[in-house]
Amino acid sequence: MVAQRGRRNGAKRTRSEAAPDADNAPTAEMPAVTENGTDPEIRARSIPEAAVARLAVYLRVLSAMADQGATTVSSEELSTAAGVNSAKLRKDLSYLGSYGTRGVGYDVAVLVGHIERTLGLTRQHRVAVVGIGNLGHALANYGGFPGRGFPVEALFDIDPDLIGVPVGGLPVSHIDDIPVVCAERGISIGVIATPPPAAQSVCDRLVAGGVQCILNFAPVVLQVPEHVEVRKVDLAVELQILSFHVARRADGEANGRVIDEGSVAGNGVVVP
């Protein structure tokens, strides 16, 4: 996904760089916690955004382990399940003040609690979905959001045939009502699933309603104030990235076959 930030003093800017994947990339301010879940100083510690993304993956894996009855997990087991190397995992968890116990590993329940506090999941974040097309319907009806602390509390569209119609148990409101409804219901996260031309207008309404975080599925770069965080999900871009990897592997396999046949190496050099 693409991360996008705003600009200070109410001005707006756009940013379209891909989300950082290096540990020295821009950071998010997160509270540190100690192994027993308390820290008398509770100071903010800078965690790289790439590490924040991995913490969410660790939480998903750990929650599944807990559901299966696991009480402890080694760094090797957790890193394998999460698809990262164990050294990177240990570094990520060290940001939480969690270092595990030699020969035992990490307490699953304690680690889940640490990550949930760091990711701000100890309270619910009310969500509004704007654009009740196929994607919006799917998001509104998805039952996994409330259980993870993200109840969908408001739906919006511009189609008069949809206004007032319940979707996922919630009536659809008109997009003109976004500022008032979002303020009344304490919406903190807005999901934009509209056609591209409507996305910026919807974004402005969400910001006017006090929404501080936006998940944008529209293939446009939004202009937002500094205090608003935007995550962009462009499925076409993701598919293009996958296409690159498929093509690269296909090229590698083709070159490998040529080498095996004893004619030409992958760099075009003739093999004796």
mmCIF file of C-alpha atoms in Angstrom:
data_model
loop_
_atom_site.group_PDB
_atom_site.id
_atom_site.type_symbol
_atom_site.label_atom_id
_atom_site.label_comp_id
_atom_site.label_asym_id
_atom_site.label_seq_id
_atom_site.Cartn_x
_atom_site.Cartn_y
_atom_site.Cartn_z
ATOM 1 C CA MET A 1 0.000 0.000 0.000
ATOM 2 C CA VAL A 2 1.006 3.586 -0.442
ATOM 3 C CA ALA A 3 1.403 5.910 2.516
ATOM 4 C CA GLN A 4 0.458 9.557 2.148
ATOM 5 C CA ARG A 5 0.775 12.386 4.622
ATOM 6 C CA GLY A 6 -0.551 15.923 4.733
ATOM 7 C CA ARG A 7 1.001 19.304 5.402
ATOM 8 C CA ARG A 8 1.251 21.529 8.453
ATOM 9 C CA ASN A 9 -0.736 24.681 9.187
ATOM 10 C CA GLY A 10 -3.812 23.554 7.320
ATOM 11 C CA ALA A 11 -2.138 23.612 3.895
ATOM 12 C CA LYS A 12 -2.378 20.620 1.648
ATOM 13 C CA ARG A 13 0.046 18.544 -0.336
ATOM 14 C CA THR A 14 0.127 15.242 -2.135
ATOM 15 C CA ARG A 15 2.547 12.386 -1.874
ATOM 16 C CA SER A 16 2.633 9.301 -4.063
ATOM 17 C CA GLU A 17 5.778 7.473 -3.002
ATOM 18 C CA ALA A 18 5.399 3.817 -2.158
ATOM 19 C CA ALA A 19 5.260 2.934 1.511
ATOM 20 C CA PRO A 20 8.798 2.499 2.889
ATOM 21 C CA ASP A 21 10.107 -0.999 3.366
ATOM 22 C CA ALA A 22 13.401 -0.161 5.042
ATOM 23 C CA ASP A 23 13.934 0.069 8.771
ATOM 24 C CA ASN A 24 15.495 3.527 8.446
ATOM 25 C CA ALA A 25 12.405 4.870 6.680
ATOM 26 C CA PRO A 26 10.026 7.491 8.160
ATOM 27 C CA THR A 27 8.851 6.491 11.609
ATOM 28 C CA ALA A 28 5.659 6.402 13.610
ATOM 29 C CA GLU A 29 5.587 7.506 17.234
ATOM 30 C CA MET A 30 4.558 4.562 19.378
ATOM 31 C CA PRO A 31 4.564 4.074 23.174
ATOM 32 C CA ALA A 32 7.116 1.662 24.518
ATOM 33 C CA VAL A 33 6.073 -1.025 26.980
ATOM 34 C CA THR A 34 8.155 -3.335 29.105
ATOM 35 C CA GLU A 35 7.971 -7.097 29.349
ATOM 36 C CA ASN A 36 5.362 -6.986 32.126
ATOM 37 C CA GLY A 37 3.238 -4.491 30.182
ATOM 38 C CA THR A 38 4.088 -1.443 32.282
ATOM 39 C CA ASP A 39 6.573 1.364 31.942
ATOM 40 C CA PRO A 40 6.655 4.176 34.511
ATOM 41 C CA GLU A 41 7.906 6.625 31.921
ATOM 42 C CA ILE A 42 5.729 5.489 28.956
ATOM 43 C CA ARG A 43 7.898 7.464 26.571
ATOM 44 C CA ALA A 44 7.311 7.587 22.850
ATOM 45 C CA ARG A 45 9.688 5.535 20.778
ATOM 46 C CA SER A 46 10.171 5.930 17.053
ATOM 47 C CA ILE A 47 9.258 2.774 15.180
ATOM 48 C CA PRO A 48 9.920 2.553 11.417
ATOM 49 C CA GLU A 49 6.716 2.349 9.399
ATOM 50 C CA ALA A 50 7.906 -0.887 7.825
ATOM 51 C CA ALA A 51 8.208 -2.366 11.319
ATOM 52 C CA VAL A 52 4.715 -1.134 12.210
ATOM 53 C CA ALA A 53 3.367 -3.026 9.194
ATOM 54 C CA ARG A 54 5.171 -6.170 10.306
ATOM 55 C CA LEU A 55 3.801 -5.830 13.841
ATOM 56 C CA ALA A 56 0.312 -6.105 12.361
ATOM 57 C CA VAL A 57 1.367 -9.341 10.647
ATOM 58 C CA TYR A 58 2.850 -10.696 13.878
ATOM 59 C CA LEU A 59 -0.387 -9.905 15.680
ATOM 60 C CA ARG A 60 -2.430 -11.830 13.136
ATOM 61 C CA VAL A 61 -0.112 -14.837 13.409
ATOM 62 C CA LEU A 62 0.008 -14.718 17.208
ATOM 63 C CA SER A 63 -3.780 -14.436 17.468
ATOM 64 C CA ALA A 64 -4.118 -17.564 15.322
ATOM 65 C CA MET A 65 -1.598 -19.359 17.526
ATOM 66 C CA ALA A 66 -3.470 -18.319 20.659
ATOM 67 C CA ASP A 67 -6.720 -19.643 19.173
ATOM 68 C CA GLN A 68 -4.974 -22.973 18.689
ATOM 69 C CA GLY A 69 -3.891 -23.073 22.329
ATOM 70 C CA ALA A 70 -0.264 -21.966 22.002
ATOM 71 C CA THR A 71 1.129 -20.252 25.096
ATOM 72 C CA THR A 72 4.733 -19.620 24.029
ATOM 73 C CA VAL A 73 6.466 -19.186 20.689
ATOM 74 C CA SER A 74 10.118 -18.959 19.696
ATOM 75 C CA SER A 75 11.419 -16.202 17.465
ATOM 76 C CA GLU A 76 12.200 -18.809 14.802
ATOM 77 C CA GLU A 77 8.645 -20.177 14.853
ATOM 78 C CA LEU A 78 7.084 -16.731 14.737
ATOM 79 C CA SER A 79 9.428 -15.446 12.038
ATOM 80 C CA THR A 80 8.733 -18.468 9.838
ATOM 81 C CA ALA A 81 4.971 -18.094 10.239
ATOM 82 C CA ALA A 82 5.190 -14.351 9.511
ATOM 83 C CA GLY A 83 7.558 -14.720 6.561
ATOM 84 C CA VAL A 84 10.436 -12.631 7.926
ATOM 85 C CA ASN A 85 13.887 -13.551 9.198
ATOM 86 C CA SER A 86 14.280 -14.072 12.932
ATOM 87 C CA ALA A 87 16.831 -11.261 13.358
ATOM 88 C CA LYS A 88 14.421 -8.711 11.883
ATOM 89 C CA LEU A 89 11.597 -10.051 14.040
ATOM 90 C CA ARG A 90 13.648 -9.739 17.220
ATOM 91 C CA LYS A 91 14.569 -6.180 16.268
ATOM 92 C CA ASP A 92 10.923 -5.317 15.615
ATOM 93 C CA LEU A 93 9.839 -6.706 18.971
ATOM 94 C CA SER A 94 12.655 -4.903 20.750
ATOM 95 C CA TYR A 95 10.891 -1.630 19.878
ATOM 96 C CA LEU A 96 8.172 -2.812 22.266
ATOM 97 C CA GLY A 97 10.645 -3.569 25.018
ATOM 98 C CA SER A 98 9.862 -7.256 24.519
ATOM 99 C CA TYR A 99 12.919 -9.503 24.293
ATOM 100 C CA GLY A 100 11.584 -12.947 25.160
ATOM 101 C CA THR A 101 13.204 -15.514 27.437
ATOM 102 C CA ARG A 102 16.194 -17.577 26.351
ATOM 103 C CA GLY A 103 15.200 -21.204 25.907
ATOM 104 C CA VAL A 104 11.514 -20.387 26.273
ATOM 105 C CA GLY A 105 10.681 -17.728 23.721
ATOM 106 C CA TYR A 106 7.849 -15.238 23.933
ATOM 107 C CA ASP A 107 4.668 -15.500 25.968
ATOM 108 C CA VAL A 108 1.970 -15.381 23.280
ATOM 109 C CA ALA A 109 -0.688 -13.616 25.368
ATOM 110 C CA VAL A 110 1.751 -11.010 26.682
ATOM 111 C CA LEU A 111 3.151 -10.322 23.222
ATOM 112 C CA VAL A 112 -0.347 -9.966 21.774
ATOM 113 C CA GLY A 113 -1.107 -7.389 24.466
ATOM 114 C CA HIS A 114 2.093 -5.464 23.743
ATOM 115 C CA ILE A 115 1.415 -5.281 20.023
ATOM 116 C CA GLU A 116 -2.242 -4.336 20.494
ATOM 117 C CA ARG A 117 -1.275 -1.443 22.774
ATOM 118 C CA THR A 118 1.413 -0.283 20.366
ATOM 119 C CA LEU A 119 -0.964 -0.377 17.396
ATOM 120 C CA GLY A 120 -3.639 1.467 19.362
ATOM 121 C CA LEU A 121 -6.026 -1.483 19.330
ATOM 122 C CA THR A 122 -7.029 -1.233 22.969
ATOM 123 C CA ARG A 123 -9.956 0.945 21.897
ATOM 124 C CA GLN A 124 -12.329 0.788 18.970
ATOM 125 C CA HIS A 125 -11.956 2.913 15.865
ATOM 126 C CA ARG A 126 -15.285 3.675 14.230
ATOM 127 C CA VAL A 127 -15.276 3.373 10.455
ATOM 128 C CA ALA A 128 -17.291 5.034 7.690
ATOM 129 C CA VAL A 129 -17.444 3.604 4.172
ATOM 130 C CA VAL A 130 -18.128 6.001 1.299
ATOM 131 C CA GLY A 131 -19.204 4.555 -2.033
ATOM 132 C CA ILE A 132 -21.557 1.594 -1.739
ATOM 133 C CA GLY A 133 -20.764 -0.126 -5.018
ATOM 134 C CA ASN A 134 -19.480 -3.685 -5.206
ATOM 135 C CA LEU A 135 -16.408 -2.953 -3.093
ATOM 136 C CA GLY A 136 -18.318 -0.788 -0.632
ATOM 137 C CA HIS A 137 -20.984 -3.471 -0.193
ATOM 138 C CA ALA A 138 -18.298 -6.057 0.506
ATOM 139 C CA LEU A 139 -16.588 -3.835 3.075
ATOM 140 C CA ALA A 140 -19.875 -2.921 4.765
ATOM 141 C CA ASN A 141 -20.846 -6.591 5.072
ATOM 142 C CA TYR A 142 -17.453 -7.903 6.155
ATOM 143 C CA GLY A 143 -17.848 -9.406 9.597
ATOM 144 C CA GLY A 144 -14.165 -9.381 10.485
ATOM 145 C CA PHE A 145 -13.881 -5.650 11.148
ATOM 146 C CA PRO A 146 -15.869 -5.340 14.416
ATOM 147 C CA GLY A 147 -14.023 -8.219 16.068
ATOM 148 C CA ARG A 148 -10.711 -6.509 15.387
ATOM 149 C CA GLY A 149 -11.826 -3.172 16.798
ATOM 150 C CA PHE A 150 -13.057 -1.499 13.605
ATOM 151 C CA PRO A 151 -16.873 -1.417 13.647
ATOM 152 C CA VAL A 152 -18.445 0.109 10.554
ATOM 153 C CA GLU A 153 -20.727 2.834 11.902
ATOM 154 C CA ALA A 154 -21.701 4.850 8.816
ATOM 155 C CA LEU A 155 -22.281 4.339 5.087
ATOM 156 C CA PHE A 156 -22.532 7.002 2.404
ATOM 157 C CA ASP A 157 -23.375 7.214 -1.280
ATOM 158 C CA ILE A 158 -24.824 9.657 -3.804
ATOM 159 C CA ASP A 159 -27.209 7.258 -5.553
ATOM 160 C CA PRO A 160 -30.808 8.188 -4.577
ATOM 161 C CA ASP A 161 -31.819 4.529 -4.940
ATOM 162 C CA LEU A 162 -29.392 3.616 -2.151
ATOM 163 C CA ILE A 163 -30.118 6.402 0.330
ATOM 164 C CA GLY A 164 -31.929 4.961 3.343
ATOM 165 C CA VAL A 165 -31.426 1.357 2.227
ATOM 166 C CA PRO A 166 -29.775 -0.841 4.900
ATOM 167 C CA VAL A 167 -26.485 -2.456 3.954
ATOM 168 C CA GLY A 168 -24.926 -4.701 6.542
ATOM 169 C CA GLY A 169 -27.582 -3.484 8.963
ATOM 170 C CA LEU A 170 -26.815 0.225 8.465
ATOM 171 C CA PRO A 171 -28.875 2.652 6.369
ATOM 172 C CA VAL A 172 -26.959 4.475 3.661
ATOM 173 C CA SER A 173 -26.720 8.257 4.095
ATOM 174 C CA HIS A 174 -26.074 10.890 1.433
ATOM 175 C CA ILE A 175 -22.489 12.048 1.008
ATOM 176 C CA ASP A 176 -23.580 15.615 1.785
ATOM 177 C CA ASP A 177 -24.246 14.403 5.339
ATOM 178 C CA ILE A 178 -20.703 13.084 5.837
ATOM 179 C CA PRO A 179 -19.408 15.949 8.032
ATOM 180 C CA VAL A 180 -22.397 15.933 10.386
ATOM 181 C CA VAL A 181 -22.791 12.146 10.656
ATOM 182 C CA CYS A 182 -19.072 11.520 11.129
ATOM 183 C CA ALA A 183 -18.865 14.142 13.869
ATOM 184 C CA GLU A 184 -21.962 12.803 15.642
ATOM 185 C CA ARG A 185 -20.817 9.170 15.541
ATOM 186 C CA GLY A 186 -17.182 9.809 16.327
ATOM 187 C CA ILE A 187 -15.860 8.323 13.101
ATOM 188 C CA SER A 188 -12.065 8.166 13.128
ATOM 189 C CA ILE A 189 -11.398 6.171 9.941
ATOM 190 C CA GLY A 190 -12.952 6.827 6.551
ATOM 191 C CA VAL A 191 -12.825 4.342 3.686
ATOM 192 C CA ILE A 192 -13.139 5.813 0.195
ATOM 193 C CA ALA A 193 -14.481 3.335 -2.378
ATOM 194 C CA THR A 194 -15.810 5.853 -4.895
ATOM 195 C CA PRO A 195 -14.962 6.497 -8.551
ATOM 196 C CA PRO A 196 -11.784 8.611 -8.919
ATOM 197 C CA PRO A 197 -13.488 11.950 -9.746
ATOM 198 C CA ALA A 198 -15.421 11.917 -6.462
ATOM 199 C CA ALA A 199 -12.580 10.891 -4.167
ATOM 200 C CA GLN A 200 -11.146 14.328 -3.309
ATOM 201 C CA SER A 201 -14.568 15.809 -2.609
ATOM 202 C CA VAL A 202 -15.385 12.882 -0.340
ATOM 203 C CA CYS A 203 -12.003 13.216 1.373
ATOM 204 C CA ASP A 204 -12.677 16.884 2.107
ATOM 205 C CA ARG A 205 -16.040 16.015 3.652
ATOM 206 C CA LEU A 206 -14.490 13.315 5.819
ATOM 207 C CA VAL A 207 -11.823 15.713 7.074
ATOM 208 C CA ALA A 208 -14.517 18.294 7.803
ATOM 209 C CA GLY A 209 -16.256 15.655 9.928
ATOM 210 C CA GLY A 210 -13.187 15.115 12.077
ATOM 211 C CA VAL A 211 -11.905 11.950 10.408
ATOM 212 C CA GLN A 212 -8.164 11.643 10.989
ATOM 213 C CA CYS A 213 -7.333 8.512 8.983
ATOM 214 C CA ILE A 214 -8.412 7.595 5.468
ATOM 215 C CA LEU A 215 -8.115 4.330 3.568
ATOM 216 C CA ASN A 216 -8.336 5.221 -0.114
ATOM 217 C CA PHE A 217 -9.253 2.646 -2.757
ATOM 218 C CA ALA A 218 -9.709 5.270 -5.494
ATOM 219 C CA PRO A 219 -6.714 5.435 -7.880
ATOM 220 C CA VAL A 220 -5.960 9.092 -7.130
ATOM 221 C CA VAL A 221 -3.583 10.944 -4.813
ATOM 222 C CA LEU A 222 -5.548 12.873 -2.207
ATOM 223 C CA GLN A 223 -4.708 16.295 -0.837
ATOM 224 C CA VAL A 224 -5.017 16.283 2.937
ATOM 225 C CA PRO A 225 -3.980 18.412 5.947
ATOM 226 C CA GLU A 226 -0.886 17.433 7.904
ATOM 227 C CA HIS A 227 -2.843 15.826 10.733
ATOM 228 C CA VAL A 228 -4.653 13.382 8.424
ATOM 229 C CA GLU A 229 -3.052 10.027 7.620
ATOM 230 C CA VAL A 230 -3.871 8.390 4.283
ATOM 231 C CA ARG A 231 -3.233 4.836 3.143
ATOM 232 C CA LYS A 232 -3.787 4.182 -0.535
ATOM 233 C CA VAL A 233 -4.775 0.752 -1.837
ATOM 234 C CA ASP A 234 -4.344 0.565 -5.615
ATOM 235 C CA LEU A 235 -5.138 -2.986 -6.680
ATOM 236 C CA ALA A 236 -3.963 -2.359 -10.254
ATOM 237 C CA VAL A 237 -0.546 -1.283 -8.985
ATOM 238 C CA GLU A 238 -0.327 -4.364 -6.767
ATOM 239 C CA LEU A 239 -1.136 -6.582 -9.751
ATOM 240 C CA GLN A 240 1.495 -4.821 -11.829
ATOM 241 C CA ILE A 241 4.077 -5.471 -9.112
ATOM 242 C CA LEU A 242 3.113 -9.143 -9.092
ATOM 243 C CA SER A 243 3.357 -9.170 -12.886
ATOM 244 C CA PHE A 244 6.924 -7.903 -12.595
ATOM 245 C CA HIS A 245 7.860 -10.778 -10.279
ATOM 246 C CA VAL A 246 6.164 -13.347 -12.517
ATOM 247 C CA ALA A 247 7.982 -12.008 -15.584
ATOM 248 C CA ARG A 248 11.326 -11.931 -13.775
ATOM 249 C CA ARG A 249 10.954 -15.527 -12.631
ATOM 250 C CA ALA A 250 9.882 -16.613 -16.108
ATOM 251 C CA ASP A 251 12.929 -14.911 -17.602
ATOM 252 C CA GLY A 252 15.163 -16.545 -15.013
ATOM 253 C CA GLU A 253 13.752 -19.979 -15.715
ATOM 254 C CA ALA A 254 14.176 -19.460 -19.449
ATOM 255 C CA ASN A 255 17.791 -18.410 -18.991
ATOM 256 C CA GLY A 256 18.359 -21.337 -16.682
ATOM 257 C CA ARG A 257 17.082 -23.795 -19.273
ATOM 258 C CA VAL A 258 19.401 -22.325 -21.881
ATOM 259 C CA ILE A 259 22.338 -22.722 -19.508
ATOM 260 C CA ASP A 260 21.369 -26.313 -18.773
ATOM 261 C CA GLU A 261 21.352 -26.981 -22.495
ATOM 262 C CA GLY A 262 24.969 -25.799 -22.587
ATOM 263 C CA SER A 263 24.525 -22.989 -25.094
ATOM 264 C CA VAL A 264 24.141 -19.509 -23.562
ATOM 265 C CA ALA A 265 24.407 -18.219 -19.987
ATOM 266 C CA GLY A 266 21.879 -15.810 -18.539
ATOM 267 C CA ASN A 267 24.128 -12.846 -19.333
ATOM 268 C CA GLY A 268 24.426 -13.801 -22.972
ATOM 269 C CA VAL A 269 27.898 -15.395 -22.642
ATOM 270 C CA VAL A 270 28.401 -18.643 -24.523
ATOM 271 C CA VAL A 271 29.038 -21.593 -22.222
ATOM 272 C CA PRO A 272 31.919 -23.818 -23.399
#
